PDB file of C-alpha atoms and ligand atoms in Angstrom:
ATOM      1  CA  MET A   1       9.165  -3.542  12.006  1.00 93.00           C
ATOM      2  CA  LEU A   2       7.084  -3.117   9.234  1.00 95.00           C
ATOM      3  CA  ILE A   3       9.438  -2.059   5.649  1.00 97.00           C
ATOM      4  CA  ILE A   4       7.684  -0.400   3.049  1.00 98.00           C
ATOM      5  CA  GLY A   5       9.486  -0.228  -0.051  1.00 98.00           C
ATOM      6  CA  ILE A   6       7.801   3.543  -2.564  1.00 98.00           C
ATOM      7  CA  ALA A   7       9.369   2.339  -6.806  1.00 98.00           C
ATOM      8  CA  GLY A   8       9.011   4.378  -9.217  1.00 98.00           C
ATOM      9  CA  GLY A   9      10.462   6.316 -12.558  1.00 98.00           C
ATOM     10  CA  THR A  10      12.441   9.468 -11.785  1.00 98.00           C
ATOM     11  CA  GLY A  11      10.149  12.781 -11.037  1.00 97.00           C
ATOM     12  CA  SER A  12       7.608   9.861 -10.109  1.00 97.00           C
ATOM     13  CA  GLY A  13       6.700  12.073  -6.725  1.00 97.00           C
ATOM     14  CA  LYS A  14       7.814   8.617  -4.820  1.00 97.00           C
ATOM     15  CA  THR A  15       9.517  11.271  -2.632  1.00 97.00           C
ATOM     16  CA  THR A  16       6.168  12.875  -2.114  1.00 96.00           C
ATOM     17  CA  VAL A  17       4.123   9.754  -1.424  1.00 97.00           C
ATOM     18  CA  ALA A  18       5.857   9.006   1.980  1.00 97.00           C
ATOM     19  CA  ARG A  19       7.173  12.136   2.801  1.00 97.00           C
ATOM     20  CA  SER A  20       2.763  12.475   2.576  1.00 96.00           C
ATOM     21  CA  VAL A  21       2.883   9.202   4.080  1.00 96.00           C
ATOM     22  CA  ILE A  22       5.703   9.779   7.257  1.00 97.00           C
ATOM     23  CA  ASP A  23       4.283  13.235   7.913  1.00 96.00           C
ATOM     24  CA  ARG A  24       0.563  11.560   8.748  1.00 94.00           C
ATOM     25  CA  LEU A  25       2.407   8.714  10.792  1.00 94.00           C
ATOM     26  CA  GLY A  26       4.591  10.980  12.472  1.00 94.00           C
ATOM     27  CA  SER A  27       8.630  11.186  12.244  1.00 94.00           C
ATOM     28  CA  ASP A  28       8.966   9.420  15.553  1.00 95.00           C
ATOM     29  CA  LYS A  29       7.376   6.541  13.885  1.00 94.00           C
ATOM     30  CA  VAL A  30       9.151   6.034  10.208  1.00 97.00           C
ATOM     31  CA  THR A  31      13.290   5.828   9.380  1.00 98.00           C
ATOM     32  CA  PHE A  32      12.795   6.658   6.264  1.00 98.00           C
ATOM     33  CA  ILE A  33      15.598   5.498   3.245  1.00 98.00           C
ATOM     34  CA  SER A  34      16.799   7.257  -0.273  1.00 98.00           C
ATOM     35  CA  GLN A  35      18.331   3.923  -2.400  1.00 98.00           C
ATOM     36  CA  ASP A  36      20.499   7.384  -4.632  1.00 97.00           C
ATOM     37  CA  ASN A  37      21.949   7.699  -1.471  1.00 98.00           C
ATOM     38  CA  TYR A  38      23.299   3.823  -2.344  1.00 98.00           C
ATOM     39  CA  TYR A  39      24.583   5.286  -5.679  1.00 97.00           C
ATOM     40  CA  LYS A  40      28.315   3.992  -6.573  1.00 96.00           C
ATOM     41  CA  GLU A  41      30.637   5.931  -5.183  1.00 91.00           C
ATOM     42  CA  HIS A  42      32.940   7.255  -8.852  1.00 90.00           C
ATOM     43  CA  SER A  43      35.455   9.381  -7.045  1.00 89.00           C
ATOM     44  CA  GLN A  44      37.982   6.840  -8.729  1.00 93.00           C
ATOM     45  CA  LEU A  45      36.967   8.292 -12.631  1.00 95.00           C
ATOM     46  CA  SER A  46      37.296  11.603 -13.447  1.00 95.00           C
ATOM     47  CA  MET A  47      33.988  14.388 -14.392  1.00 93.00           C
ATOM     48  CA  SER A  48      34.388  14.221 -17.850  1.00 93.00           C
ATOM     49  CA  GLU A  49      33.638  10.027 -17.707  1.00 94.00           C
ATOM     50  CA  ARG A  50      31.504  10.004 -14.150  1.00 94.00           C
ATOM     51  CA  GLU A  51      29.285  12.525 -16.939  1.00 90.00           C
ATOM     52  CA  ILE A  52      28.667   9.112 -18.876  1.00 92.00           C
ATOM     53  CA  VAL A  53      27.714   6.796 -16.518  1.00 95.00           C
ATOM     54  CA  ASN A  54      24.182   5.369 -16.194  1.00 97.00           C
ATOM     55  CA  TYR A  55      22.920   5.880 -12.954  1.00 98.00           C
ATOM     56  CA  ASP A  56      19.863   3.938 -14.649  1.00 98.00           C
ATOM     57  CA  HIS A  57      21.355   0.850 -14.552  1.00 98.00           C
ATOM     58  CA  PRO A  58      20.451  -1.377 -11.531  1.00 97.00           C
ATOM     59  CA  LEU A  59      23.877  -2.015 -10.382  1.00 96.00           C
ATOM     60  CA  ALA A  60      24.465   1.681 -10.547  1.00 97.00           C
ATOM     61  CA  PHE A  61      23.090   0.916  -6.811  1.00 98.00           C
ATOM     62  CA  ASP A  62      25.304  -0.409  -4.430  1.00 97.00           C
ATOM     63  CA  ASN A  63      22.443  -2.687  -3.263  1.00 97.00           C
ATOM     64  CA  GLU A  64      24.914  -5.250  -1.142  1.00 97.00           C
ATOM     65  CA  LEU A  65      25.711  -2.686   1.193  1.00 98.00           C
ATOM     66  CA  LEU A  66      21.982  -1.406   1.237  1.00 98.00           C
ATOM     67  CA  ILE A  67      20.635  -4.331   2.225  1.00 98.00           C
ATOM     68  CA  GLU A  68      22.762  -5.667   4.768  1.00 98.00           C
ATOM     69  CA  ASP A  69      22.047  -2.118   6.387  1.00 98.00           C
ATOM     70  CA  LEU A  70      18.247  -3.235   5.978  1.00 98.00           C
ATOM     71  CA  LEU A  71      19.492  -6.444   7.968  1.00 98.00           C
ATOM     72  CA  ARG A  72      21.504  -4.778  11.026  1.00 98.00           C
ATOM     73  CA  LEU A  73      17.686  -1.770  11.066  1.00 98.00           C
ATOM     74  CA  LYS A  74      15.885  -4.768  11.502  1.00 97.00           C
ATOM     75  CA  GLN A  75      18.495  -6.835  14.461  1.00 97.00           C
ATOM     76  CA  GLY A  76      17.542  -3.418  15.763  1.00 97.00           C
ATOM     77  CA  GLN A  77      21.081  -1.969  15.752  1.00 98.00           C
ATOM     78  CA  THR A  78      21.412   1.430  13.931  1.00 98.00           C
ATOM     79  CA  ALA A  79      22.630   1.983  10.367  1.00 98.00           C
ATOM     80  CA  TYR A  80      25.155   4.357   8.772  1.00 98.00           C
ATOM     81  CA  ALA A  81      24.330   5.144   4.994  1.00 98.00           C
ATOM     82  CA  PRO A  82      26.383   7.125   2.342  1.00 97.00           C
ATOM     83  CA  VAL A  83      25.368  10.327   1.427  1.00 97.00           C
ATOM     84  CA  TYR A  84      25.222  10.767  -2.236  1.00 96.00           C
ATOM     85  CA  ASP A  85      26.753  14.991  -4.114  1.00 94.00           C
ATOM     86  CA  PHE A  86      24.338  14.621  -6.960  1.00 92.00           C
ATOM     87  CA  THR A  87      26.593  18.306  -8.425  1.00 90.00           C
ATOM     88  CA  VAL A  88      29.661  15.934  -9.006  1.00 92.00           C
ATOM     89  CA  HIS A  89      28.505  12.302  -8.988  1.00 93.00           C
ATOM     90  CA  THR A  90      29.680  10.336  -5.888  1.00 93.00           C
ATOM     91  CA  ARG A  91      29.730  10.334  -2.082  1.00 92.00           C
ATOM     92  CA  TYR A  92      30.407  13.046   0.879  1.00 89.00           C
ATOM     93  CA  SER A  93      34.003  10.851   2.146  1.00 83.00           C
ATOM     94  CA  ASP A  94      33.030  12.569   5.451  1.00 88.00           C
ATOM     95  CA  LYS A  95      28.774  12.140   5.372  1.00 94.00           C
ATOM     96  CA  LYS A  96      26.476   9.677   6.507  1.00 96.00           C
ATOM     97  CA  VAL A  97      22.529   9.753   7.524  1.00 96.00           C
ATOM     98  CA  GLU A  98      22.353   7.597  10.915  1.00 98.00           C
ATOM     99  CA  LEU A  99      19.355   5.334  10.129  1.00 98.00           C
ATOM    100  CA  LYS A 100      17.627   4.357  13.760  1.00 97.00           C
ATOM    101  CA  PRO A 101      15.748   0.808  14.036  1.00 97.00           C
ATOM    102  CA  ASN A 102      12.559   2.073  14.722  1.00 96.00           C
ATOM    103  CA  ARG A 103       7.893   0.202  13.253  1.00 94.00           C
ATOM    104  CA  ILE A 104       7.898   1.429  10.146  1.00 96.00           C
ATOM    105  CA  VAL A 105      10.783   1.438   7.709  1.00 98.00           C
ATOM    106  CA  ILE A 106      10.227   3.602   3.786  1.00 98.00           C
ATOM    107  CA  LEU A 107      12.844   2.675   2.066  1.00 98.00           C
ATOM    108  CA  GLU A 108      12.722   4.625  -1.823  1.00 98.00           C
ATOM    109  CA  GLY A 109      13.433   4.277  -4.580  1.00 98.00           C
ATOM    110  CA  LEU A 110      14.513   3.148  -9.061  1.00 98.00           C
ATOM    111  CA  HIS A 111      15.144   0.202  -8.086  1.00 98.00           C
ATOM    112  CA  VAL A 112      13.467  -1.065  -5.149  1.00 98.00           C
ATOM    113  CA  LEU A 113      10.854  -4.002  -7.048  1.00 98.00           C
ATOM    114  CA  SER A 114      13.411  -4.559  -9.263  1.00 96.00           C
ATOM    115  CA  ASP A 115      16.444  -6.325  -7.375  1.00 96.00           C
ATOM    116  CA  GLU A 116      14.063  -9.643  -5.934  1.00 97.00           C
ATOM    117  CA  ARG A 117      16.522 -10.113  -3.026  1.00 97.00           C
ATOM    118  CA  LEU A 118      15.518  -6.006  -2.024  1.00 97.00           C
ATOM    119  CA  ARG A 119      12.043  -7.200  -3.022  1.00 97.00           C
ATOM    120  CA  GLU A 120      11.959 -10.697  -0.359  1.00 97.00           C
ATOM    121  CA  LEU A 121      12.574  -7.635   2.242  1.00 98.00           C
ATOM    122  CA  LEU A 122       9.768  -5.310   1.474  1.00 97.00           C
ATOM    123  CA  ASP A 123       6.504  -6.608   3.670  1.00 95.00           C
ATOM    124  CA  ILE A 124       4.490  -3.790   1.211  1.00 96.00           C
ATOM    125  CA  LYS A 125       5.423  -3.233  -2.014  1.00 98.00           C
ATOM    126  CA  VAL A 126       4.388   0.302  -4.284  1.00 98.00           C
ATOM    127  CA  PHE A 127       4.905   1.565  -7.297  1.00 98.00           C
ATOM    128  CA  VAL A 128       4.240   5.496  -7.879  1.00 98.00           C
ATOM    129  CA  ASP A 129       3.114   5.160 -11.244  1.00 98.00           C
ATOM    130  CA  THR A 130       2.769   8.910 -13.115  1.00 97.00           C
ATOM    131  CA  ASP A 131       3.244   9.836 -17.038  1.00 97.00           C
ATOM    132  CA  PRO A 132       6.353  10.201 -18.828  1.00 97.00           C
ATOM    133  CA  ASP A 133       5.971  13.911 -20.017  1.00 97.00           C
ATOM    134  CA  VAL A 134       4.934  14.825 -16.375  1.00 96.00           C
ATOM    135  CA  ARG A 135       7.865  12.907 -14.984  1.00 97.00           C
ATOM    136  CA  ILE A 136      10.527  14.449 -17.721  1.00 98.00           C
ATOM    137  CA  LEU A 137       9.566  18.380 -16.786  1.00 97.00           C
ATOM    138  CA  ARG A 138       9.227  17.851 -13.192  1.00 96.00           C
ATOM    139  CA  ARG A 139      13.507  16.249 -14.233  1.00 97.00           C
ATOM    140  CA  VAL A 140      14.204  18.983 -16.288  1.00 98.00           C
ATOM    141  CA  LEU A 141      13.385  21.698 -12.922  1.00 97.00           C
ATOM    142  CA  ARG A 142      15.210  19.804 -10.222  1.00 96.00           C
ATOM    143  CA  ASP A 143      18.686  18.517 -12.293  1.00 95.00           C
ATOM    144  CA  ILE A 144      18.779  22.377 -13.361  1.00 96.00           C
ATOM    145  CA  GLU A 145      17.473  24.086 -10.337  1.00 96.00           C
ATOM    146  CA  GLU A 146      19.122  20.918  -7.779  1.00 94.00           C
ATOM    147  CA  ARG A 147      22.132  19.025  -9.136  1.00 91.00           C
ATOM    148  CA  GLY A 148      23.463  21.883 -11.474  1.00 91.00           C
ATOM    149  CA  ARG A 149      22.806  20.153 -15.157  1.00 94.00           C
ATOM    150  CA  THR A 150      22.333  21.927 -18.056  1.00 96.00           C
ATOM    151  CA  ILE A 151      18.870  21.371 -20.631  1.00 97.00           C
ATOM    152  CA  GLN A 152      20.932  20.114 -23.387  1.00 97.00           C
ATOM    153  CA  SER A 153      22.745  17.860 -20.365  1.00 95.00           C
ATOM    154  CA  ILE A 154      19.922  16.501 -19.698  1.00 97.00           C
ATOM    155  CA  HIS A 155      17.863  15.616 -23.161  1.00 97.00           C
ATOM    156  CA  ASP A 156      20.914  13.619 -23.964  1.00 96.00           C
ATOM    157  CA  GLN A 157      20.900  11.941 -20.881  1.00 97.00           C
ATOM    158  CA  TYR A 158      17.548  11.359 -20.823  1.00 98.00           C
ATOM    159  CA  MET A 159      17.219   9.629 -24.427  1.00 97.00           C
ATOM    160  CA  LYS A 160      20.148   7.603 -23.821  1.00 97.00           C
ATOM    161  CA  THR A 161      19.824   6.265 -20.258  1.00 98.00           C
ATOM    162  CA  VAL A 162      16.884   7.027 -17.958  1.00 98.00           C
ATOM    163  CA  LYS A 163      14.883   5.930 -20.751  1.00 98.00           C
ATOM    164  CA  PRO A 164      15.273   3.033 -22.050  1.00 98.00           C
ATOM    165  CA  MET A 165      16.567   2.347 -18.414  1.00 98.00           C
ATOM    166  CA  HIS A 166      12.993   3.002 -17.457  1.00 98.00           C
ATOM    167  CA  GLU A 167      11.252   1.034 -19.813  1.00 98.00           C
ATOM    168  CA  ALA A 168      13.589  -2.203 -19.407  1.00 98.00           C
ATOM    169  CA  PHE A 169      13.665  -2.207 -15.838  1.00 98.00           C
ATOM    170  CA  ILE A 170      11.436  -0.023 -14.191  1.00 98.00           C
ATOM    171  CA  GLU A 171       8.507  -0.132 -15.552  1.00 98.00           C
ATOM    172  CA  PRO A 172       7.862  -3.761 -15.861  1.00 98.00           C
ATOM    173  CA  SER A 173       8.897  -3.661 -11.809  1.00 98.00           C
ATOM    174  CA  LYS A 174       5.393  -2.303 -11.549  1.00 98.00           C
ATOM    175  CA  LYS A 175       3.942  -6.130 -12.410  1.00 98.00           C
ATOM    176  CA  TYR A 176       5.734  -7.250  -7.947  1.00 98.00           C
ATOM    177  CA  ALA A 177       3.342  -3.979  -5.909  1.00 98.00           C
ATOM    178  CA  ASP A 178       1.008  -4.314  -3.900  1.00 96.00           C
ATOM    179  CA  LEU A 179      -0.851  -0.985  -4.175  1.00 96.00           C
ATOM    180  CA  ILE A 180       0.125   1.468  -7.802  1.00 97.00           C
ATOM    181  CA  ILE A 181      -1.037   4.707  -6.652  1.00 97.00           C
ATOM    182  CA  PRO A 182      -0.712   7.185  -9.768  1.00 96.00           C
ATOM    183  CA  GLU A 183       0.256  10.609 -10.262  1.00 90.00           C
ATOM    184  CA  GLY A 184       1.784   9.886  -6.946  1.00 86.00           C
ATOM    185  CA  GLY A 185       2.015  13.304  -4.131  1.00 85.00           C
ATOM    186  CA  HIS A 186      -1.830  14.461  -5.674  1.00 90.00           C
ATOM    187  CA  ASN A 187      -2.904  11.028  -5.227  1.00 94.00           C
ATOM    188  CA  GLN A 188      -4.342  11.687  -1.631  1.00 94.00           C
ATOM    189  CA  VAL A 189      -6.859   8.365  -2.132  1.00 95.00           C
ATOM    190  CA  GLY A 190      -3.246   6.252  -2.399  1.00 96.00           C
ATOM    191  CA  ILE A 191      -1.860   8.148   0.013  1.00 96.00           C
ATOM    192  CA  GLN A 192      -4.185   7.789   2.411  1.00 95.00           C
ATOM    193  CA  LEU A 193      -5.048   3.857   1.748  1.00 95.00           C
ATOM    194  CA  LEU A 194      -0.970   3.227   2.233  1.00 96.00           C
ATOM    195  CA  SER A 195      -1.199   5.557   5.718  1.00 96.00           C
ATOM    196  CA  VAL A 196      -4.315   3.621   7.704  1.00 94.00           C
ATOM    197  CA  LEU A 197      -2.778   0.171   5.984  1.00 92.00           C
ATOM    198  CA  THR A 198       0.286   1.636   8.461  1.00 93.00           C
ATOM    199  CA  GLU A 199      -1.186   2.917  11.326  1.00 92.00           C
ATOM    200  CA  LYS A 200      -3.398  -0.688  11.796  1.00 90.00           C
ATOM    201  CA  TYR A 201       0.146  -2.604  11.533  1.00 86.00           C
ATOM    202  CA  LEU A 202       1.368   0.609  14.443  1.00 86.00           C
ATOM    203  CA  SER A 203      -1.999   0.064  16.469  1.00 87.00           C
ATOM    204  CA  GLY A 204      -1.630  -3.356  16.831  1.00 83.00           C
ATOM    205  CA  ASP A 205      -4.735  -4.218  14.739  1.00 75.00           C
ATOM    206  CA  ARG A 206      -4.784  -7.654  13.615  1.00 65.00           C
ATOM    207  CA  GLU A 207      -6.634  -8.119  10.845  1.00 68.00           C
ATOM    208  CA  TRP A 208      -5.466  -5.370   9.317  1.00 64.00           C
ATOM    209  CA  GLY A 209      -1.468  -6.539   9.648  1.00 58.00           C
ATOM    210  CA  ALA A 210      -2.352 -10.027   8.752  1.00 53.00           C
ATOM    211  CA  GLY A 211       0.042 -11.701   6.421  1.00 57.00           C
ATOM    212  CA  LEU A 212       2.352  -8.433   7.193  1.00 60.00           C
TER     213      LEU A 212
HETATM  214  O1  C5P B   1      15.921  11.241  -7.512  1.00 93.46           O
HETATM  215  P1  C5P B   1      15.211  10.050  -8.293  1.00 93.46           P
HETATM  216  O2  C5P B   1      15.038   9.194  -9.126  1.00 93.46           O
HETATM  217  O3  C5P B   1      14.519  10.759 -10.096  1.00 93.46           O
HETATM  218  O4  C5P B   1      17.075  10.234  -8.261  1.00 93.46           O
HETATM  219  C1  C5P B   1      17.482   8.715  -9.797  1.00 93.46           C
HETATM  220  C2  C5P B   1      18.279   9.796 -10.934  1.00 93.46           C
HETATM  221  O5  C5P B   1      19.674  10.889 -10.808  1.00 93.46           O
HETATM  222  C3  C5P B   1      18.402   8.591 -12.084  1.00 93.46           C
HETATM  223  O6  C5P B   1      17.325   8.637 -12.950  1.00 93.46           O
HETATM  224  C4  C5P B   1      19.484   8.910 -12.369  1.00 93.46           C
HETATM  225  O7  C5P B   1      19.405   9.468 -13.930  1.00 93.46           O
HETATM  226  C5  C5P B   1      20.092  10.271 -11.805  1.00 93.46           C
HETATM  227  N1  C5P B   1      21.592  11.037 -11.090  1.00 93.46           N
HETATM  228  C6  C5P B   1      22.474  11.829 -12.026  1.00 93.46           C
HETATM  229  N2  C5P B   1      23.465  11.746 -11.891  1.00 93.46           N
HETATM  230  C7  C5P B   1      24.397  10.892 -11.224  1.00 93.46           C
HETATM  231  C8  C5P B   1      23.444   9.817 -10.101  1.00 93.46           C
HETATM  232  C9  C5P B   1      22.110   9.709 -10.457  1.00 93.46           C
HETATM  233  O8  C5P B   1      21.578  12.802 -13.368  1.00 93.46           O
HETATM  234  N3  C5P B   1      25.326  10.617 -10.763  1.00 93.46           N
END
């Protein structure tokens, strides 16, 4: 099993890069995992308390559970990831995503390169590097359309936690990447490079697969 980690800031295009690689390789060969599914549970907090949680700190994620699930997949077992509801900042109690063991696993998320234990499980480490102005514009649209947020709440959260945590943890994790893809989903050359490397691994090509 080959595990690819795709990190990058909010709105950088991590998911688009992952989806493009999956489209090229065939979805039957890849298991996709989003670190967002592993946000910690906050149902014990009131709605106003949940709204001020720092969701951009590495400790906002239940990486212990994520690591357990990755190890389970590596052992050829099926894992069941939680499902997160961004509109109410907590996990669905009755929903799980089935993760099947597969030849390729793609894990995408803000902090997949900032946690050393996660990094050790990754065979290929990718950082999607997109300008902050592009990222925040995408985020404004997404948070209003899909996550039920107001422009004022997006502004306050961005200034209070999203930007400082990006600068403290996400941007510095770029140094651990094997491959940096500028402008994410628009970078067809970067996506092709990652896809070709993965295809070579799938075909058992010794030279390309060396060290993976
Ligand atoms: O998809 P993306 O990587 O942008 O998702 C991560 C973002 O989701 C974080 O920057 C975090 O601020 C935001 N988030 C949120 N509310 C939550 C959980 C995460 O706004 N309840």
